[in-house]
Short mmCIF file of C-alpha atoms and ligand atoms in Angstrom, two decimals:
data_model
loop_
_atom_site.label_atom_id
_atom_site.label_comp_id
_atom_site.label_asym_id
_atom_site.label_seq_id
_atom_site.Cartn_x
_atom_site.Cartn_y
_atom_site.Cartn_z
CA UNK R 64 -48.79 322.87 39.29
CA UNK R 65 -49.71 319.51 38.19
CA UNK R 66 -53.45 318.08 38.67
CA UNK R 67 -54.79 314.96 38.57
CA UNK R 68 -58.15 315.32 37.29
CA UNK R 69 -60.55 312.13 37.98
CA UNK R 70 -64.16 311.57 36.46
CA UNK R 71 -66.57 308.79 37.34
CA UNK R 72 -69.73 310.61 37.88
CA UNK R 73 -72.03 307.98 35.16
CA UNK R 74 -70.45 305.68 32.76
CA UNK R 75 -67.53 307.03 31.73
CA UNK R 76 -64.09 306.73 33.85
CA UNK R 77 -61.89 309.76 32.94
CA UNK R 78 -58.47 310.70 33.83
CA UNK R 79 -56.33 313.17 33.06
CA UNK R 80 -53.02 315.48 34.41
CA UNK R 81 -53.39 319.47 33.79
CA UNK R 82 -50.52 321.43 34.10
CA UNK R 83 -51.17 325.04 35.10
CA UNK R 84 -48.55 326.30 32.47
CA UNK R 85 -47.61 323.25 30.43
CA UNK R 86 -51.63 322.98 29.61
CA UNK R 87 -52.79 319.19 29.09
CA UNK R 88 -50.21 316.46 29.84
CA UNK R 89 -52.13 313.69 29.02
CA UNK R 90 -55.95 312.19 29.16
CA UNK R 91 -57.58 308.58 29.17
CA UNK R 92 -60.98 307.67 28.98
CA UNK R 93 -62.77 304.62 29.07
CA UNK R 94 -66.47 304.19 28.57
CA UNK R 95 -68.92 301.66 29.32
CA UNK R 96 -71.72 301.89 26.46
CA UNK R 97 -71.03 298.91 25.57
CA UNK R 98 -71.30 296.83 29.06
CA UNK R 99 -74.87 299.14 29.70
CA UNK R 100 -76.19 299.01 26.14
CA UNK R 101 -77.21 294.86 26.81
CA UNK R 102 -80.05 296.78 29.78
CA UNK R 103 -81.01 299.70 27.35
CA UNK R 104 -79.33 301.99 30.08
CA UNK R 105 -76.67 302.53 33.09
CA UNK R 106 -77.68 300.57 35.49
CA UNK R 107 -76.06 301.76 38.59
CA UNK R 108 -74.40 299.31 40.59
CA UNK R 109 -72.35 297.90 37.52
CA UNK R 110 -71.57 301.47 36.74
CA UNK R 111 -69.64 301.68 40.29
CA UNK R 112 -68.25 298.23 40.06
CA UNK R 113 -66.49 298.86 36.87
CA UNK R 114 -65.58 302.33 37.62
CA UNK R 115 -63.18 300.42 40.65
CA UNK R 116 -61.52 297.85 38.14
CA UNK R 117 -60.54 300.82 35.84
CA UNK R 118 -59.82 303.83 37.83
CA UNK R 119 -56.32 303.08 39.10
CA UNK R 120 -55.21 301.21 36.27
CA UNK R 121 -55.88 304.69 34.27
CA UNK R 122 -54.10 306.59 36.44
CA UNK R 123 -51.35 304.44 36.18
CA UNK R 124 -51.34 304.81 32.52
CA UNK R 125 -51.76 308.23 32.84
CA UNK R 126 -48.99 309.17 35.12
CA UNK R 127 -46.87 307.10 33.18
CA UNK R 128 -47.68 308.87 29.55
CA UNK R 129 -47.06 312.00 31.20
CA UNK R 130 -43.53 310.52 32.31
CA UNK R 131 -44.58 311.77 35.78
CA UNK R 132 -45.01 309.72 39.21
CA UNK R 133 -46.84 310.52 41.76
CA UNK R 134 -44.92 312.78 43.52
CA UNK R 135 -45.05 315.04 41.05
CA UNK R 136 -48.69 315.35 41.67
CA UNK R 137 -49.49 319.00 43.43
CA UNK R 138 -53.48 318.54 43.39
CA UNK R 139 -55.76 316.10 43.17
CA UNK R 140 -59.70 317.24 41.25
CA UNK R 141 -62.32 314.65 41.29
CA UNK R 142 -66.49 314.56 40.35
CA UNK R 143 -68.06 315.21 43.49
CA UNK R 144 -71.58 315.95 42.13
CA UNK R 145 -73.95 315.38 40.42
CA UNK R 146 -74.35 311.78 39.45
CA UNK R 147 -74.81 308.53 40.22
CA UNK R 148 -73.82 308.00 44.12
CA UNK R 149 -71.73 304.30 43.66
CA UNK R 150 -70.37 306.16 40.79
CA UNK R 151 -69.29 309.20 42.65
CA UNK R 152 -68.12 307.43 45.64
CA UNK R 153 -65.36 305.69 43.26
CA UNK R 154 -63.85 308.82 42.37
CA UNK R 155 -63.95 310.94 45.34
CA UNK R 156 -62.74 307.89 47.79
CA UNK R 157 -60.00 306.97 45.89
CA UNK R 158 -58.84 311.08 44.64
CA UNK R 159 -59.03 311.24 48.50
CA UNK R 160 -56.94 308.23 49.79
CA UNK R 161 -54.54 309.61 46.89
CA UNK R 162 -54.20 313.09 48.11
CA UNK R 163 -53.72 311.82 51.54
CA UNK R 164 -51.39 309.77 50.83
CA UNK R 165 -49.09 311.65 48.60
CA UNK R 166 -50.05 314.51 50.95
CA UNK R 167 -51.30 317.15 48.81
CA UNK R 168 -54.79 319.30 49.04
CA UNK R 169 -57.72 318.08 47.22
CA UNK R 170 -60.57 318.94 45.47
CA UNK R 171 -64.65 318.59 44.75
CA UNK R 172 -65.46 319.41 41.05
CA UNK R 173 -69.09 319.94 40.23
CA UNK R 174 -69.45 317.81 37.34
CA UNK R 175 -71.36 320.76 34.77
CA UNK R 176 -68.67 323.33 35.66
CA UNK R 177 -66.54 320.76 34.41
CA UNK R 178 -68.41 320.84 31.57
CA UNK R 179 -68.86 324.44 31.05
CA UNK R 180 -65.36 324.98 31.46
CA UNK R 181 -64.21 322.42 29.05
CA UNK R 182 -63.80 325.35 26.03
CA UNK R 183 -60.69 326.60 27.71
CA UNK R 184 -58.85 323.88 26.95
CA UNK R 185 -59.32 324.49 22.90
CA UNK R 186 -56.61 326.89 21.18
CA UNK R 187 -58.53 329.79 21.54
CA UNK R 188 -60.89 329.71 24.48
CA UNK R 189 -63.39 332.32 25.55
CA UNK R 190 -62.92 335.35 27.38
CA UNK R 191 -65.31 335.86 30.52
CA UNK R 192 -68.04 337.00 30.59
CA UNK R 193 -69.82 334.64 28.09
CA UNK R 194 -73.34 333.00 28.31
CA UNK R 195 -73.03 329.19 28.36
CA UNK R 196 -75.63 326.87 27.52
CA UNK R 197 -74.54 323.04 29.21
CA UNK R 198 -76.32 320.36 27.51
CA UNK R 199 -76.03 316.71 28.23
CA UNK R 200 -78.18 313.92 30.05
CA UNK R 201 -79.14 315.09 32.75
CA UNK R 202 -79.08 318.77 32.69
CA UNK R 203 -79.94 321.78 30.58
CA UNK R 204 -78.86 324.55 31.85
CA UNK R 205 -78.17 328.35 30.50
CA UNK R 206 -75.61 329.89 32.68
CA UNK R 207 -74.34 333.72 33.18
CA UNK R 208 -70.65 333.00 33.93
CA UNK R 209 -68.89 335.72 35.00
CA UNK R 210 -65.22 333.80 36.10
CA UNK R 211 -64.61 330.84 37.49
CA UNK R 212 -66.97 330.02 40.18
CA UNK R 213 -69.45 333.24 39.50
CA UNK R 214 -72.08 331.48 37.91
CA UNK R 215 -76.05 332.50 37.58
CA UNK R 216 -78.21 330.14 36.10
CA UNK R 217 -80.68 332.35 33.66
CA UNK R 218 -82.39 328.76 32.59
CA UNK R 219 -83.07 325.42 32.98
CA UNK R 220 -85.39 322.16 31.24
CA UNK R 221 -88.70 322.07 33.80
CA UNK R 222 -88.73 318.61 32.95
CA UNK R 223 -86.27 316.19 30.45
CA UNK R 224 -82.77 317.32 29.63
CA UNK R 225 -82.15 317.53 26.30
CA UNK R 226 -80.09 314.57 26.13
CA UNK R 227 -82.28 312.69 27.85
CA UNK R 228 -84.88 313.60 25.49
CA UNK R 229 -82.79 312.13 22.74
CA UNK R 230 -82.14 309.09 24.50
CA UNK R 231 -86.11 308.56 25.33
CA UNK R 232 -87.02 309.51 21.77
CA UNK R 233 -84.34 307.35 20.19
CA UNK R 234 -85.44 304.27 22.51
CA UNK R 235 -88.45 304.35 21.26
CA UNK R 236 -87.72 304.73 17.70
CA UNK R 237 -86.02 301.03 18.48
CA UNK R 238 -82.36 302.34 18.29
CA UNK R 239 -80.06 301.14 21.27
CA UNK R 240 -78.29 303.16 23.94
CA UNK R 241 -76.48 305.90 24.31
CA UNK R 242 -79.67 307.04 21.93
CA UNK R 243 -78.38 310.35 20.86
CA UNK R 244 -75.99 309.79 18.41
CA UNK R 245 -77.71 306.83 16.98
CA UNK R 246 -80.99 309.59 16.40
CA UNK R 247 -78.73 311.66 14.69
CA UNK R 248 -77.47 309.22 12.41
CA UNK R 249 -81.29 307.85 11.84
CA UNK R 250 -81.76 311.73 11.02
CA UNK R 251 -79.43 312.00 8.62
CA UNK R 252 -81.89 309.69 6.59
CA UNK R 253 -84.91 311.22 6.84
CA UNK R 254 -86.29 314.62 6.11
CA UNK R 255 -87.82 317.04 8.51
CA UNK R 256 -91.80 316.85 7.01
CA UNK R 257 -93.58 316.62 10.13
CA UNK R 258 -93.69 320.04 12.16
CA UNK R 259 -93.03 319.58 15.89
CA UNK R 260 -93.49 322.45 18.50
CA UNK R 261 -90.38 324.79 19.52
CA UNK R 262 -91.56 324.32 23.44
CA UNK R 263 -91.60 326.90 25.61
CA UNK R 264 -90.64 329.80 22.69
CA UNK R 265 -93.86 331.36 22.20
CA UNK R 266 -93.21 332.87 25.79
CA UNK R 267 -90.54 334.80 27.60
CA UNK R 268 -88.07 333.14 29.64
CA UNK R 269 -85.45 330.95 29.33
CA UNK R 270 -86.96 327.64 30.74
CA UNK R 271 -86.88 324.69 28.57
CA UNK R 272 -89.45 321.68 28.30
CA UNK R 273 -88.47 319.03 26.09
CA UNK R 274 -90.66 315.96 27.56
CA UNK R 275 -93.42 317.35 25.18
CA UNK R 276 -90.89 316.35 21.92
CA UNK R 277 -90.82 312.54 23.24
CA UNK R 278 -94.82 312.02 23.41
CA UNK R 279 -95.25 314.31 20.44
CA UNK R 280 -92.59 311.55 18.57
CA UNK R 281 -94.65 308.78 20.09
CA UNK R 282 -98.10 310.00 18.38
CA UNK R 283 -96.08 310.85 15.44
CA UNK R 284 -94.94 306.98 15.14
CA UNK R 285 -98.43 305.33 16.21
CA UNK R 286 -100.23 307.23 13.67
CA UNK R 287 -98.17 307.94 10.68
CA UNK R 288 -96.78 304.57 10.31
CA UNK R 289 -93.49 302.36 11.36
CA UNK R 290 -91.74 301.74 7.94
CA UNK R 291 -87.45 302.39 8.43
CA UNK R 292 -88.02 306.20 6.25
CA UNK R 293 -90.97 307.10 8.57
CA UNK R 294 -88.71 306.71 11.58
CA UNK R 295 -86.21 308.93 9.98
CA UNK R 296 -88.58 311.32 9.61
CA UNK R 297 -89.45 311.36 12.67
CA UNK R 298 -86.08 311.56 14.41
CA UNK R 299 -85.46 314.53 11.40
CA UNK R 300 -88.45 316.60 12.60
CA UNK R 301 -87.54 315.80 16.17
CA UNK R 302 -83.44 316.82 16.06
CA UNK R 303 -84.40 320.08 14.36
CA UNK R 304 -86.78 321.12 16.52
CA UNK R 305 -84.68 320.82 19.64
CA UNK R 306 -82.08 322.14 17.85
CA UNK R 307 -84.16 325.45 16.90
CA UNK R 308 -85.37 325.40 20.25
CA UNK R 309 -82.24 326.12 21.28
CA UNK R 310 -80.62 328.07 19.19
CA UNK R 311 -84.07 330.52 19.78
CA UNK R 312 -83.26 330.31 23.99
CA UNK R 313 -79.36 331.09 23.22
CA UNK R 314 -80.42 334.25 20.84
CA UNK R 315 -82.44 334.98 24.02
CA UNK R 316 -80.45 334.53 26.57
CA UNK R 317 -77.27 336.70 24.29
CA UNK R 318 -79.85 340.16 23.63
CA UNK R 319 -80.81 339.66 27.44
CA UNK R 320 -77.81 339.69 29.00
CA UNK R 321 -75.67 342.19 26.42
CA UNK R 322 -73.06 339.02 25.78
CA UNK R 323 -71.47 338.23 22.90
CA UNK R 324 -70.23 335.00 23.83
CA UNK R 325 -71.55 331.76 23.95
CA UNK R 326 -70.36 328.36 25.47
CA UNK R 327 -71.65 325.11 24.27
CA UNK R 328 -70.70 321.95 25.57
CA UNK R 329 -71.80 318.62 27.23
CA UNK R 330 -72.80 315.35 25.40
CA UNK R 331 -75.25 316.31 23.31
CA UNK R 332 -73.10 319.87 21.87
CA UNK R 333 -71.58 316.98 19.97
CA UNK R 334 -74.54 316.90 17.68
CA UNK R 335 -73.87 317.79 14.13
CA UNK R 336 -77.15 320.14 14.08
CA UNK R 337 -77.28 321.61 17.26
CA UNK R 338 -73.76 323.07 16.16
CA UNK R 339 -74.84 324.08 12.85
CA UNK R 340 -77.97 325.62 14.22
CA UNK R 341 -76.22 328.07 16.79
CA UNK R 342 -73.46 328.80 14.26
CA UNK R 343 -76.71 330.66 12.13
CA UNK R 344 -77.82 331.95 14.93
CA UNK R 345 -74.58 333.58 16.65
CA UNK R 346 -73.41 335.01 13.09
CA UNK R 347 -76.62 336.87 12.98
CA UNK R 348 -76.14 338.37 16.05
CA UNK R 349 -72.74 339.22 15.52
CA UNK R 350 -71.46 336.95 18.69
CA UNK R 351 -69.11 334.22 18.44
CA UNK R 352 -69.41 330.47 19.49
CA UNK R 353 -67.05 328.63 21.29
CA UNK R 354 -67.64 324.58 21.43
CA UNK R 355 -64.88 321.91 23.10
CA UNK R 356 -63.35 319.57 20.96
CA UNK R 357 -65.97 316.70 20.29
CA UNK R 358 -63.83 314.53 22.46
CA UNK R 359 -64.15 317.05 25.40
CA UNK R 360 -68.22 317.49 24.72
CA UNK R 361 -69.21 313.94 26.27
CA UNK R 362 -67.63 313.40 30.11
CA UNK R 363 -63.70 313.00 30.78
CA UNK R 364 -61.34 313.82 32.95
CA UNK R 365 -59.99 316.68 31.43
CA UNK R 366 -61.99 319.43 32.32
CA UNK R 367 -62.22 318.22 35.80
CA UNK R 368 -58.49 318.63 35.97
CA UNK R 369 -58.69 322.16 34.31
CA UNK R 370 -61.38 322.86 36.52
CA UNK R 371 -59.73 321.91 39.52
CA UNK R 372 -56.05 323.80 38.80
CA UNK R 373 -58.51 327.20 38.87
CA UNK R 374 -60.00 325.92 41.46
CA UNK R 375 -56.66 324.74 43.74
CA UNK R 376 -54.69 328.25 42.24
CA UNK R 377 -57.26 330.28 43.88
CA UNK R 378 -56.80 328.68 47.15
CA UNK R 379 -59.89 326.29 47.83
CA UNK R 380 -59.42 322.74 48.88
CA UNK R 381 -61.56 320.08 50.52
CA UNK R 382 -61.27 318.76 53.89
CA UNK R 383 -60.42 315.12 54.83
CA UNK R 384 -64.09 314.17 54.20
CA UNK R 385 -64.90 312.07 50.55
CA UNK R 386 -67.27 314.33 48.99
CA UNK R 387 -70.12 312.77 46.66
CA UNK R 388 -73.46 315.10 46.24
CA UNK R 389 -75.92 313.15 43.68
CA UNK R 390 -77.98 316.33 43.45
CA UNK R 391 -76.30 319.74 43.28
CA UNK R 392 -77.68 322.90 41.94
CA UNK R 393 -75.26 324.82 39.95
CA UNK R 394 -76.35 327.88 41.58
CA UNK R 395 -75.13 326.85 44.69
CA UNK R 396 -71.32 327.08 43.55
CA UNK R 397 -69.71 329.53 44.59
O1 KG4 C 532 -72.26 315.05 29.06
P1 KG4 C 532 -72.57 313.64 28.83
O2 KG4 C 532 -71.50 312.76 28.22
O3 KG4 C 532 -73.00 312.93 30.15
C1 KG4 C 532 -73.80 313.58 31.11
O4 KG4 C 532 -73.24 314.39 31.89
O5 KG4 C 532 -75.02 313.34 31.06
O6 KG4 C 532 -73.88 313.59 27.92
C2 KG4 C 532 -74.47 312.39 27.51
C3 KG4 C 532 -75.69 312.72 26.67
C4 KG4 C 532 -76.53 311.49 26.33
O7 KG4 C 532 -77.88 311.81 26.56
C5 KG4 C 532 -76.24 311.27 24.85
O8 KG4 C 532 -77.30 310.65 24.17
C6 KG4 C 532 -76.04 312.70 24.37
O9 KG4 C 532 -75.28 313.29 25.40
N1 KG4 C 532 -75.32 312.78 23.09
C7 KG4 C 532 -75.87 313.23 21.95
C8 KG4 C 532 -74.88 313.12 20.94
N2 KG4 C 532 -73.75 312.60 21.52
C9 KG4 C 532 -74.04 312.40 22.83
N3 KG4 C 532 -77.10 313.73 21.70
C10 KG4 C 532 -77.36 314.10 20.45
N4 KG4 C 532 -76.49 314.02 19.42
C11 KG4 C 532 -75.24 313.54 19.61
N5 KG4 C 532 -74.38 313.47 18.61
ZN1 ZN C 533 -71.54 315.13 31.59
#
């Protein structure tokens, strides 16, 4: 069975074809930091607007890579949810005219299981059941996943996402957008001096907080002083600490639940220290780690498609209607 997968649920337009037995045909992305990094941040409406001038061009390109056409086409997986609604709307209007068209089902990907899925499409992806901890801009999330679809969230941030505290943090350090990998290369000059709390780990649970890192970065910078090495220091101090922070919730969330697997992926699993962190961490407790390809951490078609071939192989589809939910609990997949 061939998929096409489509992505457009921020500002990145993804597309990609999974085969159910061939694996990964082909996959195209095309991202637009550099249009949103003149405002300091997506701005919506041009987020939509460019997701329409790209999205069928791509999937021309992408049908043609894959020497397919679109008849070959047996399902159609697109971001439903969640996102930005223009954004959405792209995707899941034109997935549907597609599928109705070439007359074939479709389906409504939630854009984390996307995500969390993403590791199966490495060389040698995780058995179930594994924890999963889904880290990107808008969410942080640790999940109990069970199979596809069986998911129960054991975690979440009460307030920022961890990506979004990087991009808040690294705004205000004066670095541009997409913030977190410009923090993490400001890091790499400084040295972690300052001590910042580990929120949220002197208690049980596995709730994160991370909007205390931000003003505890601001008060760093007002009072120790602004000089280029300071800021390093800062964004230092402030990458390990989310980084521990983590890695203690993971070691958590692995002795409470008996699993000795762990999932990371989303945007900000891309980060150098995050990765090296949980790598300590899972060694020690004699787990393993599974991340996707750094390509596969930030959004993209791909895992929608894999996503979706489960999804279409176990017999869901969508009806006729173009699905787009901007706010969608994980917990309510089923
Ligand atoms: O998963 P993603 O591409 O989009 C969402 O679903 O939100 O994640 C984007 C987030 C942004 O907050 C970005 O700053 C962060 O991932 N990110 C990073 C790194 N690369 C991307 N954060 C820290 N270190 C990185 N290397
Ligand atoms: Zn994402």
């Amino acid at each position: 069975m061939y998929v096409l997968g489509i992505e457009t649920s921020c500002d990145e337009t993804g597309v990609a074809i999974y085969h159910s037995e061939k694996g990964l045909c082909s996959h195209l992305l095309y991202s637009q930091v550099e249009m949103h990094s003149e405002y300091g941040g997506v701005v919506p409406e041009l987020a939509s607007r460019d997701h329409i001038r790209k999205l069928v061009p791509l999937i021309k390109q992408c049908l043609q890579e894959s020497h397919l056409t679109g008849s070959d086409i047996n399902g159609i997986a697109y971001t439903a949810g969640p996102g930005l609604m223009g954004a959405l709307l792209v995707g899941a209007a034109t997935a549907r005219s597609l599928a109705w068209a070439w007359q074939i089902p479709a389906i409504a990907i939630h854009h984390m299981e996307g995500h969390l899925l993403a590791p199966m499409l490495e060389e040698n992806p995780p058995e179930f059941p594994f924890v999963a901890l889904l880290i990107s801009g808008g969410h942080t999330l640790l999940v109990q996943v069970e199979g596809i679809g069986r998911y129960q969230l054991l975690g979440e941030s009460l307030d920022d996402a961890a990506g979004e505290a990087f991009d808040k943090t690294a705004k205000m350090l004066g670095l541009g957008y997409p913030g977190g990998p410009k923090l993490s290369a400001l890091a790499e000059q400084g040295t972690a001096q300052i001590k910042f709390p580990r929120p949220m780990t002197d208690r049980p649970g596995l709730d994160f907080s991370f909007s205390g890192l931000k003003t505890f970065a601001l008060n760093t910078v007002s009072t120790s002083g602004k000089t280029e090495q300071d800021k390093a220091d800062v964004a230092a101090a402030f990458q390990i600490a989310v980084a521990e922070t983590l890695s203690i919730k993971c070691k958590r969330a692995l002795q409470q639940t008996g699993l000795k697997r762990l999932v990371v992926a989303g945007g900000v699993s891309a980060n150098k220290q995050i990765r090296a962190c949980l790598t300590d961490m899972v060694v020690k407790e004699n787990a393993q780690l599974y991340f996707p390809r750094l390509q596969f951490c930030t959004d993209n078609g791909a895992m929608i498609a894999y996503a979706g071939c489960q999804r279409l192989i176990a017999g869901q589809q969508q009806g006729l209607e173009i699905y787009a939910r901007p706010r969608w609990p994980i917990g309510e997949l089923s």
